[in-house]
Structure formats: C-alpha cells, structure tokens
C-alpha cells in the first residue's frame, strides 16, 4: 500500500490514468497501437482539464467570494459540471482501478443472467459510481467498504435500469436500448412516485407546446451563450454595490467571457478524454451474448437529449434551477456548468410523463431541489477528492461540486455507508433485496404498471417526436 | 489528393458519444479513400452551424432540431454495436451522391 501511495504521489493522475487505460486495453485484446493511442488521449484530456481549471479558478473565485461577502448570498460551492466531475472521478486513487473491476463485474452479471442489461456499452458513465466509492474511501480509508459501496450501487442501478428499459426505449424510439448511467437511473424510484402523484393532482391536463418554446428559447441550449449569461449574472451579483465603478464592469465582463469560454472549450477537452474509452467500449461489446432472451444494451444518455420535449424541458429548467439555488434556505451551490445539461436529467421524467413537458418540468424541479441539498452536504468531500487529483483550488472557502455527485439516491446510500454501522448498511441492502426479488418475480406486472401510468396518448408530443 | 469530407458528429453535448461515433465513422470513411475532418457539437449548436454549409455529412446519436439539406444519418448503431453495417452503408450511399 505504501509503495502504491508513493507511486501515486510521484506520478499523479496524468501519468497513472493513461497507464491503467493502456493495461485495460491490452487486457481487452486491443492492439498495442490502439492501446497507446487511448492512453495518450486520456493524458491529453487530463492535462487539458488542468489547463482550463488553472485559468478559470482565479477568475471565478473572487466573484463567488464577493457574492458571499457583498451580496450576502451564502453560495460558496461552484458547480463544475459533469465533464469535470468525470475527469476527477477517473483521477482519484481508486478510480482507475475500479473502472476495470466494474467492467469485469458488469460483463459477469450479464453473462450469469443476473440482469438483462449490458452495462459495459455505457462504460463512460461508470464515473458516477466511482465517485461515491472515492468519497467513502477518502473519509473511512476502508477500501473494502468503498468497493462494496460501488458494487452495491452497481446492482441498484441495474435494477432500476431494467425497470425503466421498456419505457425509455419505447418513448425515445431506440429499440433494445436503455439507460444505465447511475446518476440517471437512480432517479427512477423518485420519478415513478412523482409521476403517479402528479397525475393524481391533475398535471396531465396541462399541455405546453414544446416546439414553439424550443424555437424561441433554443439559443439557451448553446453552452457559449448560457456561459456568457450566467457569468454576467454572477459578476453582477458580486459587484452589486459597486456598479458605478469601471473596475466592477471589468470584472463582470471578464467573468462573462471566461465562463462562456470554459463552457465552450470544456466539452472539447472532455471529448478528447472520452475518446480514450471508445476502443475499450467497442471491445467490450464483443461479449454481448444474446442467448435468446430479452435483453437491452445500455447507451449513453445523449441519445435522448435532442428529442424535442426533452430538450425543451431542459431549457425551461435553467431559470428554475437558478431561482431555486438562490432562494432555497441551506443550499450552498451556485449552478453554472449544469445549466446546459438538464435535458439529460429530464429524460426519465419526460419518458414517464410521455412527453408532457409541464409534468416533466415539475418532476425536474423537485428532484433538482433535493439534489441541491445532497450536493451541499457532499461538497466538502467532493472538494477534497478534487484537490487530491490536482485541481487548482483558490485559498479561502470556495468549494466545488458536480450534480452527478449530488444524486439523491446514491447520496443517501453513501450517507448510510458513512455511518459504518452494520445494522444501517444491512437495512439498506435488505431494502434493495426486497425490491430485487419482487421485481424479478413480477417483472411483467411492474413493466405493465409503468407503461399504464405513462400512456396518455399525448398526440402533441407524438407528432413532434423526431425519429 | 483524396477528397476531404467534413464530418459533423452530434450528441447531447458534443463530448462522449459523438466522439465515439465520429471515430468509427472517420475510420470507415478513410477506408473508402477519403480524408476526414471531424467535429463534435451538441444539437443546438448543430442546428445553427449546419445551415452555414461547412459540413458534407452529419451523423448523430441525438436528434437535431430542424430540417437541413446536408445528409443526416442516425449513427446510434455505431454506439451500440447493433446494426453497425447499416449505418456504414448509409454513410457510403450519402458519400456517393
């Protein structure tokens, strides 16, 4: 363990992550050339990521600092978005080792027919599980408990992934595909409950036209525009009392263009880093065996993103997210990078609401409110692992979070594990086992109930759907 | 000198799945004897940039709002590994036009 620590400290994630990727590639029987290419892509992505945070942190942190001190808004936690969250998760001490373990575990679970979802084909989104394990490891220093949390989280995800498979693939029109991204499917139980409740309250009667809203507000979906607007907004709030001074305007506009730049460039860097996973993902798909059963292939949540009702719900979420963050007592997070990603988080809600964007939006808002609290709770831990991976952090009290690290269900499970109390952890596991056994025995019934509660023959959205 | 194809790949944010399909499509197009210049964007950026006319071919894993003149191919098959061949033949057809 000591040697391992020395190696990690000496080389750091920029070296260690590519090495592990190289080894996994060889293990998946890829050529040395492809393995080397994947490894270098990871390294380039990681270095690019540091370049951006090194530049962005000194610009944004004084503004957030001013917001806290001058405007008395206690929002010291900066949302750095899912791409950064993924890079951090993969750079933690146990992160890269775990991607290998999870990959093997998921192929195994599919082979023994524990699940009918082939999860390795969305390998990338495993960062979500690694994150919780890394936080638990950081606090408890117990590598076994952290491993158990990740594997347990994985089977929980698979259960909900199976439950939502029929609905998601039907609504989005991708036969045999489903989501397995932990930060999405862990919302399934909450979304099912909300969907039922909102129907009872009559939310199905209100219909909005997503196409018209999309045409008017579509520009908000461009990360560059939203980055500029939000940077400007934060700058204005921070300099609220000194709006007559030239220096204030310098800071406001600098923050606006820098945030716009970061939000535009970050997906590019993320894309370089993600490219290092594509060969492994493609290789893992060779172990998809059909075996004559009904099965689903896990896909990236990008597949539903552009559907009109989904995209529109995601855009409508932007102002609500900002308002919630500013008014909810006890929230510490200022949402920035998450603002262009709400369409991802809307997918399960939109599918369950069968394209009713009014209902999906309410579900989005309620879930996001919960995430603000989970995220506020986990921000200190997340910030610590971010520092461990070498993210430039300013002096002072500024913290960071990504909303993937604010998932309600995974957050609650992790809180249970953090107690280290075997009774509490045992209770959580039993709760899962009960659901698992019930679902496996009444699979058809559960699927039918979900379909029944999601079928409103919503002519409007059906017409607007892009195939 | 081989003809250069300007390829645009579109997914939710132009990060993960667009990169994966762009990689596969690029190596296929290169195997047909073209050079490839590929770029990744999100759907909203794509609906602004496609009409500017700089792309020869668009592939996507996430639908793009609007209608366009450039050939647009659903490349989900390249991501899932199911129906890859069909995506390739659609790409080939589009390039031959």
CSV table of C-alpha atoms in Angstrom, one decimal, chain A residues 82-83 124 174 177 214 218 221-223 267-268 270-271 274-275 277-278 281-282 285 288 297 299-300 302-303 305-307 311 315 344 466-467, chain B residues 11-20 23-24 39-45 47-48 60-65 74 76 78-82 84:
chain,number,residue,atom,x,y,z
A,82,UNK,CA,-20.3,16.6,-15.4
A,83,UNK,CA,-17.3,16.5,-17.6
A,124,UNK,CA,-18.0,6.1,-19.6
A,174,UNK,CA,-34.4,3.2,-29.7
A,177,UNK,CA,-31.6,0.3,-25.7
A,214,UNK,CA,-37.8,25.3,-28.5
A,218,UNK,CA,-33.4,27.2,-28.3
A,221,UNK,CA,-29.0,25.4,-25.3
A,222,UNK,CA,-25.7,26.7,-26.6
A,223,UNK,CA,-23.2,26.4,-23.8
A,267,UNK,CA,-16.8,19.7,-23.9
A,268,UNK,CA,-13.9,19.6,-26.4
A,270,UNK,CA,-14.0,16.2,-22.3
A,271,UNK,CA,-14.3,14.7,-25.8
A,274,UNK,CA,-13.8,10.3,-23.5
A,275,UNK,CA,-12.2,9.2,-26.8
A,277,UNK,CA,-12.8,5.0,-23.6
A,278,UNK,CA,-14.2,4.3,-27.1
A,281,UNK,CA,-16.2,0.2,-25.0
A,282,UNK,CA,-16.3,-1.2,-28.5
A,285,UNK,CA,-19.4,-5.2,-26.8
A,288,UNK,CA,-22.7,-9.2,-25.6
A,297,UNK,CA,-27.9,-2.6,-24.3
A,299,UNK,CA,-26.5,3.5,-24.1
A,300,UNK,CA,-25.2,7.0,-23.3
A,302,UNK,CA,-27.0,11.6,-25.1
A,303,UNK,CA,-29.4,9.5,-27.2
A,305,UNK,CA,-31.1,14.6,-25.3
A,306,UNK,CA,-32.2,16.1,-28.5
A,307,UNK,CA,-35.8,14.9,-28.5
A,311,UNK,CA,-34.6,19.5,-24.9
A,315,UNK,CA,-34.1,24.6,-21.4
A,344,UNK,CA,-30.1,14.6,-19.8
A,466,UNK,CA,-38.1,13.1,-34.2
A,467,UNK,CA,-37.4,9.5,-35.2
B,11,UNK,CA,-24.7,14.1,-29.4
B,12,UNK,CA,-26.1,15.6,-26.2
B,13,UNK,CA,-23.1,17.9,-25.5
B,14,UNK,CA,-20.6,17.0,-28.2
B,15,UNK,CA,-18.5,15.2,-25.7
B,16,UNK,CA,-18.8,11.4,-25.3
B,17,UNK,CA,-21.0,9.5,-27.7
B,18,UNK,CA,-20.4,11.9,-30.6
B,19,UNK,CA,-16.7,11.3,-30.2
B,20,UNK,CA,-17.2,7.6,-30.2
B,23,UNK,CA,-14.1,7.9,-34.5
B,24,UNK,CA,-15.7,4.8,-36.0
B,39,UNK,CA,-16.0,17.9,-35.4
B,40,UNK,CA,-18.4,17.3,-32.5
B,41,UNK,CA,-21.2,19.6,-31.4
B,42,UNK,CA,-24.4,19.5,-29.3
B,43,UNK,CA,-27.8,19.6,-31.0
B,44,UNK,CA,-28.5,23.3,-30.6
B,45,UNK,CA,-25.0,24.3,-31.8
B,47,UNK,CA,-28.8,23.4,-35.8
B,48,UNK,CA,-27.1,26.8,-36.1
B,60,UNK,CA,-25.9,11.9,-34.8
B,61,UNK,CA,-26.8,10.0,-31.7
B,62,UNK,CA,-29.2,12.7,-30.5
B,63,UNK,CA,-31.8,14.2,-32.8
B,64,UNK,CA,-31.1,17.7,-34.2
B,65,UNK,CA,-33.9,20.2,-34.2
B,74,UNK,CA,-28.7,8.3,-37.3
B,76,UNK,CA,-26.8,5.1,-32.9
B,78,UNK,CA,-22.1,2.7,-34.1
B,79,UNK,CA,-22.6,3.3,-30.4
B,80,UNK,CA,-24.5,0.2,-29.5
B,81,UNK,CA,-22.7,-2.1,-31.9
B,82,UNK,CA,-26.1,-3.3,-33.1
B,84,UNK,CA,-23.3,-1.1,-37.5
